[in-house]
């Protein structure tokens, strides 16, 4: 380690500005990581900027769009003088990595003028000396004045001619001189912050409804794999439910060695298709498709059929191999070998994945491995895939993800990465900081009012709000949560509404709409899990909740308030089983009040309170709300009675119609 | 501005560690400024450290004492595995600027052993391949083993000989091999944070009672200045009140030009002594003493007399000049000249200080000016002054203070700087970050329970807790707060107790103990302010509260709980006029409960609640408390009745005697 920096001498400090700029927002870990925002919206910037004494400052946000070299300047405004708080905004017209900084300097003319004004208003009888100072500031600016020199010269003459303090004060503002001088300041004492990064993602990164399904299960015969063609036929049904993204588990050739049988058995029957996460066999690896699903052309056709229905296809990016993957032979240096020469299969002792070899991302040969990963991504991007759900990213080095995501997005900034990590909070956050666009969450394990409130407040207002975008999956092939196992269809309705209204991004794994809830005893795993077998279904089975799914997704699209995360506000409801919250568009043009019965088994009732400031419109006593689920209209006031019977109505999603 | 950094290739990333270390504490603005701590106590360090996967990590704090080149390593402990939170401590044996960093690495042997344990406990029948891995890790470490090679070799032999999983598991720990291996790890994947700075100050920087007085007023004749000899005679009285610091307004020659008369009048009478803040005349400037106070030798004698009474002398550091200051002629380049050649006097329009010229700390000639300031400080340090109360630091550049304080403390780390800035919060905080040891506060304007609670919580738990040390002055020559003007002696008693118990550093300006409260009408200024005239007093005047001051200062010294700031906890009291809080020593060996009547005019009563966890001792129902002000003992429980009559008893300061 080097020694501590020597203290600079006053001469060395000669270029040090007297101006301090601090608390710049958005910034993540003091600028170490980029903040996330949505392309097409301006990025609001705040900073604290001040200096010694009483001078007038100016501040601007400097910003640079991705791939550009030119910096653009937008003015900031002193919105809270008592806290030296400045605010501005710069445009994020296109997706990608934008840079910004804040610059502030002393407006010498405005400072002089403010001082002169106080003197004149304080009754100082003679300001001739002050006028000379003003003239000197004006003259110094003349060299930079170009088209504005007439104004500057007029102010000089007027100040020179002023015969009284009042005349001098008037002269100083002749022809809008202060505004002109604002643009002419030499900024000799300007301070500038380091550069901060903002990743602008396309709107889908913030707001979207995901539907996960296994193409091979789109069949009526559990021994015959469904194909991309079959999956294509399923798309209209998914589109009718109002989803934005269809996410497919790995579609690559499935390994044969140690292939898993039903329910994760080590015994594999002749018809068992194996886990799609055991990637690779003699037909290829991560850039091939499993032959029983069809050919690559069939996949392309599936992608374009989806696009026609306004659905986007997301692929699973699971960087691991079956022992039969071509890389095992071609690139043994990418795998972890034990002293006896064997390759370790994947495991998290005592859990074992005998059908999977992990890749060693820290190997000395990682240059080739990392580049191959990039090529795999670009291959699928070339086939129209712009969304990747990344399997278990927390078991690979953060430096790898930072590199990969930056590389991919530098060419294709619209690519979205969803981190499937269920691990400790610091690791979840580190992945989001490393670049993941969205993250899986603990939502499936947050059930009580207190758990949901605390978790949402942490997501909405905690340090992650600038970089951690939650995607609330209500279930996954790995997680059938206890409340769904025990709560029956009412629990599915309740959890759907919670996920879809609390988080702008949410998802379900297929079967959710059929309220499938058969679990392995004492586990959160599905019985007869689709991970290990083909599972034909009647998608229109009685008791399905597709109508509710469609309604909720329609409500999400029609109400901007549901397209944001940090606008949630929990409101009083005097029953621990009723969660009550508001969501409002920033301009309050769209205000929703949502009440959800968290108890799937019993009706619950209570009084909910709408505080006077919750609607953003002053002076109301009563207002009209419309339940967007059933169209009913109510007159509400500050305190309202709510009764929710899970068998009939799991929730109110009320839109404030007038107040 | 340079272009954004190019993304590194995987090869360039080859040295990137997989380990992330974040949220290092203490740190101020991500390490941009030093944190403050007390010399003689260890500095507790926390950090979040983790990596991908399931390896076992080790972490240490590296630290370097001031002026040393060697780094010392102290181990950190994983105190919260679910949050990857590590804690440790390094010594701050001496005052000055210490550096520290956190380093973490993968403990390869421990990781391997944890994995082996899971396998054996999971029933894996054969661990021979795993044993080979362990042997390879042990052998690799042999080259570094020196004295420990016997242990390592024994573990190799034992693992080699193991004939069952259970034997292998036992073999791995032979002779304490895991502990030995912990010290032998090659740390090839170690990550290290940047260096963070911690300023260790002597204990007085954290805890002390200050008494401000004007030596010239230590006289019986308002036309004859008191002298240092007179001031010396006053010291025993101040010592008896239990103060630690005597702070003197400027003691330098007072200017003659535009000297102010009584009550800040522009008319100065022949006997008017002028404001001591108008520094400098023909007798000298900042390194001279005002002749009417005596000679420099008399000051030296005063300092040593104070020292004998365990009192330290603090001087005012007011870097400004009377027009008669020698610098005005010797260094005209240090002053602001107007276009007409005149020097501006100090002002904050419409306020004017005609008797003062400000110095221009941003002048091109600042090299000489800044160095002169350093010489002035060192001059007084040479005369035994180690505490400076800095006048209006917010009107000088922050870069100057950062430079000056660093320079002074690099030679004399025990020097304490108190910032007398009453300005906007960001500027107050910026001065503390720039290096000021302590800061004046808004305490004088915080009166209600809500105001006091919010302000204390901000100071105790806000971002400033690592760098902003408040010094609660109950009054100053500039501030006679409305509550003191209207509340009479009960208000003085109440504000004394608040200042002295809420903040470990506090002070009063003389006259406070006499409950002087005559103000200029409608102002917070004293009538006949001592700033402009000599003010003889009877220091034993009836009605004085010297006995209470002495009692409170004794209580402060005897109770470690009152010597900290962040240990305050506000507790329920069902009366808006009664403030109730606890202060506890970190080990809970000393717990105080303080109840203060905030209403100086009327008795107030209420029930105060002591929550079950407030005493740090579980299972109590009743406990004994002793009022340290009057010695009375009470039996208390969770809820207690309190009645405080301001005429009789302004507060309880209760020590918990047993629970």
Coordinates of C-alpha atoms in Angstrom, one line a residue, chain A residues 1-4 7-18 20-23 29-30 32-33 48-54 62 64 67-69 71 81-84 99-101 103 114-115 118-119 122 124-125 128-130 132-134 136 192-193 195 197 337-340 342 344-345 347-350 352 362 366-368 370-371 393-400 402-403 406-407 410 424-427 429-430 433, chain B residues 1-4 7-18 20-23 29-30 32-33 48-54 62 64 67-69 71 81-84 99-101 103 114-115 118-119 122 124-125 128-130 132-134 136 192-193 195 197 337-340 342 344-345 347-350 352 362 366-368 370-371 393-400 402-403 406-407 410 424-427 429-430 433:
Chain A
X1 CA 0.0 0.0 0.0
X2 CA 1.2 3.5 -0.8
X3 CA 1.5 6.1 1.9
X4 CA -1.2 8.6 2.7
X7 CA -1.2 17.5 2.0
X8 CA -1.2 19.9 -0.9
X9 CA 0.4 23.3 -0.4
X10 CA -1.8 26.4 -1.0
X11 CA -0.1 27.0 -4.3
X12 CA -1.0 23.5 -5.4
X13 CA -4.5 24.1 -4.3
X14 CA -4.7 27.1 -6.6
X15 CA -7.2 25.4 -8.9
X16 CA -9.3 24.2 -6.1
X17 CA -12.8 25.6 -6.4
X18 CA -14.5 27.1 -3.4
X20 CA -18.8 22.0 -3.1
X21 CA -21.1 19.7 -4.9
X22 CA -22.4 16.7 -2.9
X23 CA -25.2 14.2 -2.6
X29 CA -22.5 3.7 -4.2
X30 CA -21.1 7.2 -4.9
X32 CA -19.3 3.1 -8.5
X33 CA -22.2 1.5 -10.3
X48 CA -26.4 19.9 -3.0
X49 CA -24.2 22.7 -4.2
X50 CA -22.9 25.6 -2.2
X51 CA -19.8 27.7 -1.4
X52 CA -18.6 30.0 1.4
X53 CA -20.2 33.4 1.8
X54 CA -23.3 34.7 0.1
X62 CA -23.9 17.9 -18.2
X64 CA -23.6 12.5 -22.8
X67 CA -21.7 6.5 -28.2
X68 CA -21.6 10.3 -28.5
X69 CA -18.7 12.5 -27.7
X71 CA -21.8 16.9 -23.9
X81 CA -32.2 27.5 -0.8
X82 CA -32.2 26.5 2.9
X83 CA -30.8 23.1 2.0
X84 CA -28.8 24.3 -1.1
X99 CA -23.0 9.8 -18.5
X100 CA -23.7 12.9 -16.5
X101 CA -22.0 15.3 -14.2
X103 CA -21.2 21.7 -12.7
X114 CA -27.9 40.9 -5.3
X115 CA -25.4 42.7 -3.1
X118 CA -29.4 44.9 -0.6
X119 CA -27.4 48.1 -0.3
X122 CA -30.8 49.3 2.9
X124 CA -26.8 53.2 1.3
X125 CA -26.5 56.8 0.0
X128 CA -20.6 54.7 -7.1
X129 CA -17.8 52.3 -6.0
X130 CA -20.2 49.4 -6.3
X132 CA -17.5 50.5 -10.8
X133 CA -17.3 46.9 -9.8
X134 CA -20.4 46.0 -11.9
X136 CA -15.6 45.8 -14.4
X192 CA -17.5 19.7 -11.5
X193 CA -18.4 16.3 -10.0
X195 CA -19.1 11.4 -14.0
X197 CA -23.5 6.6 -15.2
X337 CA -11.1 -31.1 -12.7
X338 CA -10.4 -32.9 -9.5
X339 CA -7.0 -34.3 -8.6
X340 CA -8.1 -37.7 -9.9
X342 CA -12.7 -36.4 -13.1
X344 CA -17.1 -32.4 -10.7
X345 CA -20.8 -32.4 -11.3
X347 CA -23.8 -29.6 -6.4
X348 CA -24.7 -27.6 -3.4
X349 CA -24.0 -30.3 -0.8
X350 CA -26.0 -32.2 0.0
X352 CA -26.6 -33.0 -6.2
X362 CA -12.5 -18.3 -12.9
X366 CA -11.6 -17.8 -19.0
X367 CA -10.8 -15.5 -21.9
X368 CA -12.2 -18.1 -24.3
X370 CA -16.3 -15.6 -21.5
X371 CA -16.1 -14.7 -25.2
X393 CA -26.1 -16.0 -11.6
X394 CA -25.0 -15.9 -8.0
X395 CA -22.9 -19.0 -8.5
X396 CA -20.7 -17.2 -11.2
X397 CA -18.3 -14.3 -10.6
X398 CA -19.8 -10.8 -10.5
X399 CA -16.9 -9.6 -12.7
X400 CA -18.2 -12.0 -15.4
X402 CA -20.4 -7.0 -15.3
X403 CA -18.3 -7.7 -18.4
X406 CA -21.8 -4.3 -20.6
X407 CA -20.5 -6.0 -23.8
X410 CA -23.0 -1.8 -25.8
X424 CA -28.7 -13.3 0.6
X425 CA -29.7 -9.7 0.1
X426 CA -26.1 -8.3 -0.5
X427 CA -25.6 -10.8 -3.3
X429 CA -28.1 -6.4 -4.8
X430 CA -24.6 -6.9 -6.1
X433 CA -25.4 -3.3 -9.4
Chain B
X1 CA -14.1 15.5 -20.3
X2 CA -12.6 12.2 -21.3
X3 CA -14.7 9.4 -22.9
X4 CA -16.3 6.7 -20.9
X7 CA -14.9 -2.1 -21.1
X8 CA -12.1 -4.4 -20.1
X9 CA -11.5 -7.7 -21.9
X10 CA -11.7 -10.9 -19.8
X11 CA -7.9 -11.1 -20.0
X12 CA -7.6 -7.6 -18.5
X13 CA -9.9 -8.7 -15.8
X14 CA -7.7 -11.6 -14.9
X15 CA -6.7 -10.0 -11.6
X16 CA -10.3 -9.1 -10.7
X17 CA -11.2 -10.8 -7.5
X18 CA -14.5 -12.6 -7.2
X20 CA -17.0 -7.9 -3.2
X21 CA -16.5 -5.7 -0.2
X22 CA -19.1 -3.0 0.3
X23 CA -20.7 -0.8 2.9
X29 CA -19.1 10.0 1.6
X30 CA -17.6 6.7 0.5
X32 CA -13.9 11.2 0.6
X33 CA -13.6 12.5 4.1
X48 CA -20.3 -6.5 3.8
X49 CA -18.1 -9.0 2.1
X50 CA -19.1 -11.9 -0.1
X51 CA -18.5 -13.8 -3.3
X52 CA -20.3 -16.1 -5.7
X53 CA -21.0 -19.6 -4.6
X54 CA -20.6 -21.1 -1.2
X62 CA -5.7 -3.4 7.9
X64 CA -1.8 2.2 9.9
X67 CA 3.3 8.7 10.7
X68 CA 3.9 5.0 10.5
X69 CA 4.6 3.0 7.3
X71 CA 0.3 -1.9 8.4
X81 CA -24.0 -14.6 7.8
X82 CA -27.5 -13.9 6.3
X83 CA -26.3 -10.3 5.5
X84 CA -22.6 -11.2 4.9
X99 CA -5.8 4.8 7.7
X100 CA -7.6 1.5 7.4
X101 CA -8.8 -0.9 4.7
X103 CA -9.3 -7.2 2.9
X114 CA -17.2 -27.4 4.9
X115 CA -18.0 -29.1 1.6
X118 CA -21.8 -31.7 4.2
X119 CA -20.9 -34.8 2.0
X122 CA -25.2 -36.4 3.7
X124 CA -21.7 -39.9 0.6
X125 CA -20.1 -43.4 0.6
X128 CA -11.4 -40.4 -1.8
X129 CA -11.5 -37.9 -4.6
X130 CA -12.4 -35.1 -2.1
X132 CA -7.1 -35.8 -2.8
X133 CA -8.3 -32.2 -3.2
X134 CA -7.7 -31.5 0.4
X136 CA -3.5 -30.8 -2.8
X192 CA -9.0 -5.0 -0.7
X193 CA -11.0 -1.8 -0.3
X195 CA -8.1 3.2 2.1
X197 CA -9.3 7.7 7.0
X337 CA -9.8 46.1 -3.3
X338 CA -12.6 47.7 -5.2
X339 CA -12.1 49.4 -8.6
X340 CA -11.6 52.7 -6.8
X342 CA -10.5 51.2 -1.4
X344 CA -14.2 46.7 1.4
X345 CA -15.2 46.5 5.0
X347 CA -20.6 43.1 5.6
X348 CA -23.5 40.9 5.0
X349 CA -25.8 43.5 3.5
X350 CA -27.6 45.2 5.1
X352 CA -22.2 46.2 8.2
X362 CA -9.1 33.2 -2.7
X366 CA -3.1 33.3 -0.9
X367 CA 0.0 31.1 -0.6
X368 CA 1.5 33.7 1.8
X370 CA -2.6 30.8 4.2
X371 CA 0.9 30.1 5.5
X393 CA -15.6 29.7 9.2
X394 CA -18.4 29.5 6.6
X395 CA -17.3 32.8 5.1
X396 CA -13.9 31.4 4.1
X397 CA -13.2 28.7 1.5
X398 CA -13.6 25.1 2.6
X399 CA -10.3 24.3 0.9
X400 CA -8.5 26.6 3.2
X402 CA -9.1 21.5 5.0
X403 CA -5.5 22.6 4.4
X406 CA -4.6 19.0 8.2
X407 CA -1.4 21.0 8.5
X410 CA -0.2 16.7 11.3
X424 CA -27.5 26.2 6.3
X425 CA -27.1 22.5 7.2
X426 CA -25.1 21.4 4.2
X427 CA -22.5 24.1 4.9
X429 CA -21.8 19.6 7.6
X430 CA -19.2 20.5 5.0
X433 CA -16.2 17.1 6.9

